[in-house]
Amino acid sequence: MTADAALSTPPLASGPEGPEALRPLLATVLDALAAGTAERGGPLPAGGPDAVTARVAAALGDPLPDTGDPDALHAIVRALAAGAADPADPLCAAHLHCPPLAVATAADLAASALNPSLDSWDQAPAASALEAAVTRALARTAGLADALVTTGGTESNQLALLLAREAHGGDLRLVCCAGAHHSLPRAAWLLGLPAPVVLPAPRGLLDPAALAEALTTLPGPLLVAATAGTTDAGLIDPLPEIAALCAAHGARLHIDAAYGGGLLFSDRHRHRLTGLDAAHTVTLDLHKLGWQPAAAGLLAVAHPDELATLHQHADYLNATDDTEAGLPDLLARSPRTTRRPDILKIAVTLRTLGRDGLGALVDQVCARAHELAGLIAAHPGFELYDRPVISTVLFRPAEATDDTVAAVRRGLLHEGRAVLGRARLDGRLWLKATVLNPRSRPDDLARLLELVEGSTPR
């Protein structure tokens, strides 16, 4: 390459010149984020899908022009921010979609700039050592032995079923309740397992009596999936009773704690996860109650030797003589090959905040959820489903039909004024507020209810 050609090459993010190349671009990104956020002016862009699509198209123009545009970074980031659902806005409370911590987001930038790939040690020397140390520490926090990094709860649940199938055979049958996450029956289908046994879920929970009957009558092998933090209502199955039943009947136990696993950081709420350490596998997800940029999932395992089933050999990645010479073999750490170092942002967050700092955030959002439930219970115009177990609150306008509840939600979305979720429990449709913003204040919660009340036909 000639000197002139080298000078014309776009700057790289890593290497000796990477930080200085990034510095002005970061300023551009931050300016564009601020401009887009101001343009949006609320938790969601107004106008619905057609309006958002039109604004994105105007900013994007030709997605692959013959000649590049040096202003593309600012224009497209601004359009993305202007058209975003902002999880840091207290009125954006529909989903398990957290506002990420600034320190975690900054660490994620370093991961992108350095671009390690965790499929072989020679591509990620420090990242592989960091992942091994941090995943084991998090697994021990849950009472298990080791953990794999995943893209989130769905991949973790799929891996849990895969490990169970390989340990117990292809006739393994999943037993779960109607409130279990949809990724569990989907995983059974993907893995060619028999159709799951789906038990009824009175009040959204796995019923120990129904489970006991199923474990008594169904032929094995069986995998029971319990939930610590349901998507619809944030409920926690009776884990100690379920664990005891599984132990008595020789059934394998998986606990999906993608939402509720964050309670482990809280001295006040950790007791809600009693029984977690009895599981063979546990799904954790720190882009929920961990305030990480997605993705930040984990699958904790009680028996690390089971991970051998994931092992593959590829001479260019884990040659036998390299492994015998002491280079770590990473191909049993994930079914994926190329993997970014998502552990970096997690490690930085854990060290920066510590258990106490993360626990304080957990306590804050749980307290805000209880305050919101109290406002709803005291308001004659609303009906509260129940007091929150974690930080999800279900409610609906009193005496409204399901069609009205759905229309109120869509109206607020279309106007960009509030983002609420929906959940169907006990045969009725409920509005869902998931409080994951530790900076939400009581007046924000009151404002959310005012918007719902003002949008409800009388």
Short mmCIF file of C-alpha atoms in Angstrom, two decimals:
data_model
loop_
_atom_site.label_atom_id
_atom_site.label_comp_id
_atom_site.label_asym_id
_atom_site.label_seq_id
_atom_site.Cartn_x
_atom_site.Cartn_y
_atom_site.Cartn_z
CA MET A 1 0.00 0.00 0.00
CA THR A 2 1.35 3.43 -0.91
CA ALA A 3 1.58 6.28 1.59
CA ASP A 4 -1.21 8.12 -0.26
CA ALA A 5 -3.46 5.07 -0.07
CA ALA A 6 -2.78 4.70 3.65
CA LEU A 7 -3.71 8.34 4.25
CA SER A 8 -7.03 7.85 2.45
CA THR A 9 -8.02 4.82 4.53
CA PRO A 10 -10.82 5.60 7.03
CA PRO A 11 -9.48 5.69 10.60
CA LEU A 12 -9.66 2.55 12.73
CA ALA A 13 -11.04 2.36 16.27
CA SER A 14 -8.19 0.33 17.75
CA GLY A 15 -4.44 0.49 17.44
CA PRO A 16 -2.19 3.37 18.54
CA GLU A 17 -4.21 5.98 16.64
CA GLY A 18 -7.62 4.58 17.56
CA PRO A 19 -8.38 6.69 20.64
CA GLU A 20 -7.62 9.96 18.84
CA ALA A 21 -9.68 8.84 15.84
CA LEU A 22 -12.62 8.08 18.11
CA ARG A 23 -12.48 11.27 20.14
CA PRO A 24 -14.11 13.66 17.61
CA LEU A 25 -16.54 10.93 16.51
CA LEU A 26 -17.71 10.46 20.10
CA ALA A 27 -18.39 14.17 20.32
CA THR A 28 -20.46 13.87 17.14
CA VAL A 29 -22.41 10.94 18.56
CA LEU A 30 -23.08 12.71 21.85
CA ASP A 31 -24.26 15.85 20.04
CA ALA A 32 -26.54 13.76 17.83
CA LEU A 33 -27.98 11.89 20.83
CA ALA A 34 -28.74 15.17 22.56
CA ALA A 35 -30.32 16.66 19.44
CA GLY A 36 -32.42 13.57 18.76
CA THR A 37 -33.60 13.34 22.35
CA ALA A 38 -34.63 16.99 22.32
CA GLU A 39 -36.42 16.50 19.01
CA ARG A 40 -38.37 13.56 20.39
CA GLY A 41 -39.29 15.44 23.54
CA GLY A 42 -40.79 12.49 25.40
CA PRO A 43 -40.60 8.76 26.01
CA LEU A 44 -41.56 7.77 22.45
CA PRO A 45 -41.76 9.51 19.05
CA ALA A 46 -45.25 10.77 18.21
CA GLY A 47 -47.16 9.71 15.14
CA GLY A 48 -46.92 5.94 15.18
CA PRO A 49 -45.04 3.59 12.82
CA ASP A 50 -45.73 5.47 9.56
CA ALA A 51 -44.44 8.79 10.91
CA VAL A 52 -41.32 7.20 12.39
CA THR A 53 -40.56 5.28 9.20
CA ALA A 54 -40.89 8.48 7.15
CA ARG A 55 -38.51 10.38 9.42
CA VAL A 56 -35.94 7.60 9.34
CA ALA A 57 -36.17 7.37 5.56
CA ALA A 58 -35.61 11.12 5.23
CA ALA A 59 -32.49 10.97 7.42
CA LEU A 60 -31.13 7.83 5.79
CA GLY A 61 -31.65 8.65 2.15
CA ASP A 62 -29.98 6.09 -0.12
CA PRO A 63 -28.72 3.39 2.24
CA LEU A 64 -25.84 2.53 -0.13
CA PRO A 65 -24.88 5.62 -2.13
CA ASP A 66 -22.06 5.67 -4.66
CA THR A 67 -20.43 8.52 -2.77
CA GLY A 68 -20.23 8.62 1.01
CA ASP A 69 -21.62 11.38 3.24
CA PRO A 70 -19.33 12.61 6.04
CA ASP A 71 -22.38 13.82 7.99
CA ALA A 72 -24.01 10.37 8.05
CA LEU A 73 -22.95 9.59 11.62
CA HIS A 74 -24.68 12.65 13.04
CA ALA A 75 -27.77 12.37 10.82
CA ILE A 76 -28.49 8.70 11.41
CA VAL A 77 -27.71 8.70 15.15
CA ARG A 78 -29.92 11.76 15.56
CA ALA A 79 -32.74 10.01 13.69
CA LEU A 80 -32.32 6.92 15.84
CA ALA A 81 -32.45 8.95 19.05
CA ALA A 82 -35.42 10.97 17.86
CA GLY A 83 -37.26 7.77 17.00
CA ALA A 84 -36.26 5.77 20.08
CA ALA A 85 -38.25 4.48 23.01
CA ASP A 86 -36.19 6.03 25.79
CA PRO A 87 -35.90 3.67 28.79
CA ALA A 88 -34.46 6.53 30.84
CA ASP A 89 -37.75 8.42 30.60
CA PRO A 90 -39.91 7.55 33.63
CA LEU A 91 -42.97 7.40 31.36
CA CYS A 92 -41.36 4.60 29.32
CA ALA A 93 -42.29 1.62 31.46
CA ALA A 94 -43.69 -1.09 29.22
CA HIS A 95 -41.04 -3.76 29.13
CA LEU A 96 -38.05 -5.31 30.86
CA HIS A 97 -35.99 -2.71 28.99
CA CYS A 98 -33.66 -0.90 31.36
CA PRO A 99 -31.85 2.42 31.07
CA PRO A 100 -28.20 1.30 30.89
CA LEU A 101 -25.67 2.67 33.31
CA ALA A 102 -23.26 5.21 31.83
CA VAL A 103 -20.24 3.31 33.13
CA ALA A 104 -21.46 0.07 31.51
CA THR A 105 -22.10 1.84 28.22
CA ALA A 106 -18.62 3.39 28.29
CA ALA A 107 -17.11 -0.04 28.90
CA ASP A 108 -19.12 -1.40 25.98
CA LEU A 109 -17.46 1.17 23.74
CA ALA A 110 -14.06 -0.26 24.71
CA ALA A 111 -15.31 -3.74 23.84
CA SER A 112 -16.38 -2.53 20.41
CA ALA A 113 -13.13 -0.67 19.79
CA LEU A 114 -10.87 -3.57 20.76
CA ASN A 115 -13.22 -6.12 19.15
CA PRO A 116 -12.01 -9.31 20.84
CA SER A 117 -13.69 -12.48 19.63
CA LEU A 118 -14.15 -15.12 22.30
CA ASP A 119 -13.81 -18.15 20.06
CA SER A 120 -10.08 -18.59 20.55
CA TRP A 121 -7.57 -17.39 23.12
CA ASP A 122 -5.32 -15.71 20.55
CA GLN A 123 -8.18 -13.35 19.61
CA ALA A 124 -9.13 -12.47 23.18
CA PRO A 125 -6.39 -13.15 25.74
CA ALA A 126 -7.52 -10.72 28.45
CA ALA A 127 -11.22 -11.00 27.63
CA SER A 128 -11.18 -14.78 28.03
CA ALA A 129 -9.50 -14.52 31.43
CA LEU A 130 -11.96 -11.81 32.49
CA GLU A 131 -14.94 -13.87 31.37
CA ALA A 132 -13.80 -16.95 33.27
CA ALA A 133 -13.35 -15.03 36.53
CA VAL A 134 -16.53 -12.95 36.39
CA THR A 135 -18.89 -15.69 35.22
CA ARG A 136 -17.80 -17.99 38.02
CA ALA A 137 -18.23 -15.23 40.59
CA LEU A 138 -21.77 -14.55 39.36
CA ALA A 139 -22.59 -18.26 39.33
CA ARG A 140 -21.42 -18.57 42.95
CA THR A 141 -23.65 -15.62 43.86
CA ALA A 142 -26.57 -17.71 42.61
CA GLY A 143 -25.33 -20.79 44.49
CA LEU A 144 -24.07 -22.60 41.37
CA ALA A 145 -20.60 -23.40 40.04
CA ASP A 146 -20.04 -21.75 36.65
CA ALA A 147 -21.85 -19.70 34.02
CA LEU A 148 -21.82 -19.07 30.29
CA VAL A 149 -22.38 -15.67 28.73
CA THR A 150 -25.42 -15.55 26.42
CA THR A 151 -27.38 -13.01 24.42
CA GLY A 152 -30.18 -13.08 27.00
CA GLY A 153 -32.91 -15.17 28.53
CA THR A 154 -33.99 -16.86 25.31
CA GLU A 155 -30.54 -18.25 24.52
CA SER A 156 -30.00 -19.19 28.17
CA ASN A 157 -33.26 -21.14 28.27
CA GLN A 158 -32.41 -22.89 25.01
CA LEU A 159 -29.00 -23.85 26.38
CA ALA A 160 -30.57 -25.15 29.58
CA LEU A 161 -32.81 -27.48 27.59
CA LEU A 162 -29.91 -28.54 25.37
CA LEU A 163 -27.76 -29.49 28.38
CA ALA A 164 -30.71 -31.35 29.90
CA ARG A 165 -31.38 -33.24 26.66
CA GLU A 166 -27.74 -34.27 26.34
CA ALA A 167 -27.66 -35.40 29.97
CA HIS A 168 -30.94 -37.33 29.93
CA GLY A 169 -31.74 -38.21 26.32
CA GLY A 170 -34.02 -37.05 23.53
CA ASP A 171 -37.18 -38.29 25.22
CA LEU A 172 -36.72 -35.72 28.00
CA ARG A 173 -39.98 -33.85 28.57
CA LEU A 174 -40.32 -30.25 29.69
CA VAL A 175 -42.85 -29.51 32.43
CA CYS A 176 -43.72 -25.85 32.91
CA CYS A 177 -46.73 -23.71 33.65
CA ALA A 178 -48.77 -21.38 31.46
CA GLY A 179 -46.88 -18.40 32.90
CA ALA A 180 -43.47 -19.64 31.74
CA HIS A 181 -41.54 -17.65 29.14
CA HIS A 182 -42.40 -18.45 25.54
CA SER A 183 -38.75 -19.32 24.80
CA LEU A 184 -39.06 -22.55 26.82
CA PRO A 185 -41.65 -24.37 24.67
CA ARG A 186 -39.94 -22.90 21.61
CA ALA A 187 -36.63 -24.40 22.77
CA ALA A 188 -38.29 -27.80 23.20
CA TRP A 189 -39.55 -27.55 19.64
CA LEU A 190 -36.17 -26.44 18.26
CA LEU A 191 -34.41 -29.30 20.03
CA GLY A 192 -36.87 -31.95 18.85
CA LEU A 193 -38.11 -32.75 22.34
CA PRO A 194 -41.62 -34.07 23.03
CA ALA A 195 -44.38 -31.50 23.38
CA PRO A 196 -44.09 -29.81 26.79
CA VAL A 197 -46.54 -30.53 29.59
CA VAL A 198 -48.03 -27.12 30.38
CA LEU A 199 -49.63 -26.98 33.81
CA PRO A 200 -52.32 -24.45 34.73
CA ALA A 201 -51.08 -21.30 36.43
CA PRO A 202 -53.60 -19.97 38.94
CA ARG A 203 -52.71 -16.34 39.63
CA GLY A 204 -49.82 -16.77 37.20
CA LEU A 205 -47.77 -19.19 39.32
CA LEU A 206 -46.67 -22.80 38.98
CA ASP A 207 -48.93 -24.75 41.36
CA PRO A 208 -46.98 -27.25 43.52
CA ALA A 209 -50.02 -29.54 43.80
CA ALA A 210 -50.39 -29.74 40.02
CA LEU A 211 -46.64 -30.28 39.70
CA ALA A 212 -46.68 -33.07 42.27
CA GLU A 213 -49.42 -34.85 40.33
CA ALA A 214 -47.54 -34.44 37.06
CA LEU A 215 -44.28 -35.73 38.52
CA THR A 216 -46.13 -38.71 39.99
CA THR A 217 -47.94 -39.69 36.81
CA LEU A 218 -45.63 -38.72 33.95
CA PRO A 219 -42.88 -41.06 32.81
CA GLY A 220 -39.35 -39.67 33.03
CA PRO A 221 -36.98 -38.17 32.33
CA LEU A 222 -38.51 -34.78 33.17
CA LEU A 223 -37.21 -31.23 33.23
CA VAL A 224 -39.20 -28.81 35.37
CA ALA A 225 -38.88 -25.14 34.47
CA ALA A 226 -39.79 -22.67 37.21
CA THR A 227 -39.74 -18.89 36.92
CA ALA A 228 -38.32 -16.22 39.21
CA GLY A 229 -39.85 -13.12 37.72
CA THR A 230 -42.53 -13.74 35.12
CA THR A 231 -42.65 -11.44 32.11
CA ASP A 232 -46.31 -10.54 32.58
CA ALA A 233 -46.44 -9.74 36.28
CA GLY A 234 -42.99 -10.25 37.80
CA LEU A 235 -44.18 -13.20 39.88
CA ILE A 236 -41.86 -15.74 41.51
CA ASP A 237 -42.86 -19.38 41.59
CA PRO A 238 -42.66 -21.15 44.99
CA LEU A 239 -39.07 -22.22 44.42
CA PRO A 240 -38.39 -24.19 47.65
CA GLU A 241 -41.51 -26.34 47.21
CA ILE A 242 -40.73 -26.92 43.54
CA ALA A 243 -37.12 -27.83 44.30
CA ALA A 244 -38.22 -30.30 46.97
CA LEU A 245 -40.66 -31.97 44.59
CA CYS A 246 -38.02 -32.27 41.88
CA ALA A 247 -35.56 -33.80 44.32
CA ALA A 248 -38.16 -36.27 45.60
CA HIS A 249 -39.12 -37.40 42.09
CA GLY A 250 -35.68 -37.28 40.48
CA ALA A 251 -36.63 -34.52 38.06
CA ARG A 252 -34.15 -32.00 36.75
CA LEU A 253 -34.83 -28.35 37.65
CA HIS A 254 -34.22 -25.24 35.58
CA ILE A 255 -35.11 -21.79 36.97
CA ASP A 256 -35.63 -18.90 34.60
CA ALA A 257 -34.52 -15.94 36.71
CA ALA A 258 -33.89 -13.60 33.79
CA TYR A 259 -35.90 -10.89 35.54
CA GLY A 260 -35.75 -11.79 39.21
CA GLY A 261 -32.08 -12.81 39.31
CA GLY A 262 -31.09 -9.22 40.02
CA LEU A 263 -32.66 -9.56 43.47
CA LEU A 264 -29.50 -11.49 44.42
CA PHE A 265 -27.72 -8.14 44.78
CA SER A 266 -30.22 -6.86 47.37
CA ASP A 267 -30.00 -7.73 51.05
CA ARG A 268 -33.66 -6.71 51.36
CA HIS A 269 -35.02 -8.87 48.54
CA ARG A 270 -32.56 -11.75 48.14
CA HIS A 271 -34.70 -14.04 50.28
CA ARG A 272 -37.30 -14.15 47.51
CA LEU A 273 -34.88 -16.35 45.57
CA THR A 274 -34.52 -19.01 48.28
CA GLY A 275 -34.32 -22.33 46.45
CA LEU A 276 -32.40 -20.97 43.47
CA ASP A 277 -29.29 -22.92 44.47
CA ALA A 278 -31.19 -26.21 44.14
CA ALA A 279 -31.48 -25.82 40.37
CA HIS A 280 -29.33 -27.63 37.83
CA THR A 281 -29.36 -24.51 35.62
CA VAL A 282 -30.42 -20.90 36.16
CA THR A 283 -31.05 -18.19 33.58
CA LEU A 284 -29.78 -14.73 34.55
CA ASP A 285 -30.07 -11.54 32.53
CA LEU A 286 -28.29 -8.35 33.57
CA HIS A 287 -29.83 -6.19 30.86
CA LYS A 288 -32.91 -6.20 33.07
CA LEU A 289 -32.27 -5.76 36.81
CA GLY A 290 -28.58 -5.15 36.15
CA TRP A 291 -28.76 -1.97 34.06
CA GLN A 292 -26.50 -3.25 31.30
CA PRO A 293 -26.67 -2.44 27.60
CA ALA A 294 -28.04 -5.48 25.78
CA ALA A 295 -26.90 -8.13 25.57
CA ALA A 296 -25.88 -9.35 29.02
CA GLY A 297 -27.35 -12.80 29.64
CA LEU A 298 -25.91 -15.77 31.48
CA LEU A 299 -26.71 -19.41 32.08
CA ALA A 300 -25.43 -20.60 35.45
CA VAL A 301 -24.81 -24.33 35.86
CA ALA A 302 -24.45 -26.52 38.91
CA HIS A 303 -22.34 -29.17 37.14
CA PRO A 304 -19.67 -27.61 34.88
CA ASP A 305 -18.75 -31.04 33.49
CA GLU A 306 -22.04 -30.93 31.54
CA LEU A 307 -20.60 -28.12 29.42
CA ALA A 308 -18.40 -30.69 27.68
CA THR A 309 -21.40 -31.49 25.52
CA LEU A 310 -20.97 -28.11 23.83
CA HIS A 311 -17.37 -28.83 22.86
CA GLN A 312 -16.36 -28.77 19.22
CA HIS A 313 -12.96 -29.15 17.63
CA ALA A 314 -11.67 -26.86 14.90
CA ASP A 315 -7.94 -27.03 14.37
CA TYR A 316 -7.62 -23.33 13.57
CA LEU A 317 -9.26 -22.39 16.89
CA ASN A 318 -8.41 -25.11 19.44
CA ALA A 319 -5.76 -27.40 18.04
CA THR A 320 -4.98 -30.25 20.40
CA ASP A 321 -1.31 -29.38 20.70
CA ASP A 322 -2.19 -25.76 21.49
CA THR A 323 -4.54 -26.89 24.23
CA GLU A 324 -1.95 -29.31 25.61
CA ALA A 325 0.54 -26.43 25.62
CA GLY A 326 -1.77 -24.43 27.89
CA LEU A 327 -3.82 -22.22 25.55
CA PRO A 328 -7.41 -22.14 26.84
CA ASP A 329 -10.03 -23.90 24.71
CA LEU A 330 -13.07 -21.61 24.44
CA LEU A 331 -15.34 -23.64 22.17
CA ALA A 332 -17.20 -25.27 25.07
CA ARG A 333 -18.17 -21.87 26.46
CA SER A 334 -20.94 -21.22 23.94
CA PRO A 335 -22.73 -22.71 20.94
CA ARG A 336 -21.75 -19.51 19.12
CA THR A 337 -18.36 -19.10 17.49
CA THR A 338 -17.69 -15.37 17.17
CA ARG A 339 -18.62 -13.74 20.48
CA ARG A 340 -18.07 -10.17 21.57
CA PRO A 341 -16.77 -9.59 25.14
CA ASP A 342 -20.09 -8.72 26.77
CA ILE A 343 -18.51 -9.64 30.08
CA LEU A 344 -16.46 -6.42 30.05
CA LYS A 345 -19.35 -4.06 30.81
CA ILE A 346 -20.61 -6.48 33.47
CA ALA A 347 -17.19 -6.68 35.11
CA VAL A 348 -16.77 -2.91 35.12
CA THR A 349 -20.24 -2.43 36.62
CA LEU A 350 -19.73 -5.01 39.36
CA ARG A 351 -16.40 -3.51 40.38
CA THR A 352 -17.59 0.10 40.12
CA LEU A 353 -20.85 -0.26 42.06
CA GLY A 354 -20.22 -3.39 44.10
CA ARG A 355 -23.01 -5.53 45.49
CA ASP A 356 -24.18 -2.66 47.70
CA GLY A 357 -24.50 -0.22 44.80
CA LEU A 358 -26.41 -2.63 42.59
CA GLY A 359 -28.55 -3.70 45.53
CA ALA A 360 -29.47 -0.07 46.18
CA LEU A 361 -30.69 0.26 42.58
CA VAL A 362 -32.77 -2.90 42.96
CA ASP A 363 -34.26 -1.59 46.20
CA GLN A 364 -35.11 1.75 44.59
CA VAL A 365 -37.06 0.34 41.66
CA CYS A 366 -38.90 -2.13 43.89
CA ALA A 367 -39.83 0.73 46.24
CA ARG A 368 -41.05 2.89 43.33
CA ALA A 369 -43.20 0.01 42.11
CA HIS A 370 -44.82 -0.32 45.53
CA GLU A 371 -45.46 3.42 45.56
CA LEU A 372 -47.13 3.20 42.16
CA ALA A 373 -49.27 0.31 43.36
CA GLY A 374 -50.27 2.40 46.38
CA LEU A 375 -51.35 5.29 44.17
CA ILE A 376 -53.41 2.94 42.03
CA ALA A 377 -55.04 1.22 45.02
CA ALA A 378 -56.04 4.60 46.46
CA HIS A 379 -57.49 5.88 43.18
CA PRO A 380 -61.19 5.12 42.60
CA GLY A 381 -60.70 5.27 38.83
CA PHE A 382 -58.26 2.34 38.73
CA GLU A 383 -58.18 -1.33 39.60
CA LEU A 384 -54.90 -2.86 40.85
CA TYR A 385 -54.13 -6.48 39.94
CA ASP A 386 -51.99 -7.09 43.01
CA ARG A 387 -49.08 -5.67 44.98
CA PRO A 388 -45.82 -6.06 43.02
CA VAL A 389 -43.44 -8.89 43.83
CA ILE A 390 -40.50 -7.27 42.04
CA SER A 391 -41.08 -4.07 40.07
CA THR A 392 -43.99 -4.83 37.73
CA VAL A 393 -47.39 -3.28 38.40
CA LEU A 394 -50.56 -4.35 36.59
CA PHE A 395 -53.61 -2.12 36.60
CA ARG A 396 -56.55 -1.03 34.47
CA PRO A 397 -59.16 1.70 34.40
CA ALA A 398 -62.04 0.63 36.62
CA GLU A 399 -64.98 -0.90 34.76
CA ALA A 400 -63.22 -0.56 31.39
CA THR A 401 -63.57 -3.23 28.74
CA ASP A 402 -60.52 -5.03 27.37
CA ASP A 403 -60.97 -3.14 24.11
CA THR A 404 -60.83 0.14 26.00
CA VAL A 405 -57.68 -0.92 27.88
CA ALA A 406 -55.98 -1.81 24.59
CA ALA A 407 -57.09 1.43 22.95
CA VAL A 408 -55.82 3.57 25.84
CA ARG A 409 -52.39 1.98 25.55
CA ARG A 410 -52.21 2.40 21.79
CA GLY A 411 -53.39 5.98 22.02
CA LEU A 412 -50.61 6.91 24.43
CA LEU A 413 -48.08 5.17 22.18
CA HIS A 414 -49.32 6.97 19.06
CA GLU A 415 -49.10 10.34 20.78
CA GLY A 416 -45.65 9.54 22.19
CA ARG A 417 -46.77 10.45 25.71
CA ALA A 418 -46.26 7.17 27.60
CA VAL A 419 -45.11 3.62 26.97
CA LEU A 420 -47.06 0.99 28.89
CA GLY A 421 -47.14 -2.73 28.29
CA ARG A 422 -50.03 -5.14 28.30
CA ALA A 423 -50.61 -8.48 30.00
CA ARG A 424 -53.52 -10.90 30.00
CA LEU A 425 -54.08 -12.56 33.36
CA ASP A 426 -57.17 -14.18 34.85
CA GLY A 427 -58.92 -13.72 31.53
CA ARG A 428 -58.62 -9.93 31.49
CA LEU A 429 -56.32 -7.42 29.83
CA TRP A 430 -54.18 -5.25 32.10
CA LEU A 431 -51.90 -2.29 31.56
CA LYS A 432 -48.35 -3.12 32.66
CA ALA A 433 -45.85 -0.70 34.16
CA THR A 434 -42.39 -2.20 34.67
CA VAL A 435 -40.36 0.11 36.86
CA LEU A 436 -36.68 -0.26 35.98
CA ASN A 437 -35.62 3.37 36.16
CA PRO A 438 -34.05 4.04 39.58
CA ARG A 439 -34.42 7.78 38.97
CA SER A 440 -38.21 7.65 38.73
CA ARG A 441 -39.83 9.93 41.29
CA PRO A 442 -43.26 9.77 42.91
CA ASP A 443 -44.49 12.67 40.77
CA ASP A 444 -43.45 10.74 37.64
CA LEU A 445 -45.62 7.87 38.77
CA ALA A 446 -48.54 10.21 39.43
CA ARG A 447 -48.07 11.73 35.98
CA LEU A 448 -48.25 8.29 34.39
CA LEU A 449 -51.61 7.66 36.03
CA GLU A 450 -52.85 11.10 35.01
CA LEU A 451 -52.07 10.32 31.38
CA VAL A 452 -53.93 7.00 31.55
CA GLU A 453 -56.88 8.60 33.29
CA GLY A 454 -57.02 11.44 30.76
CA SER A 455 -56.97 8.98 27.86
CA THR A 456 -59.76 6.76 29.20
CA PRO A 457 -63.19 7.42 27.62
CA ARG A 458 -65.94 8.14 30.12
#
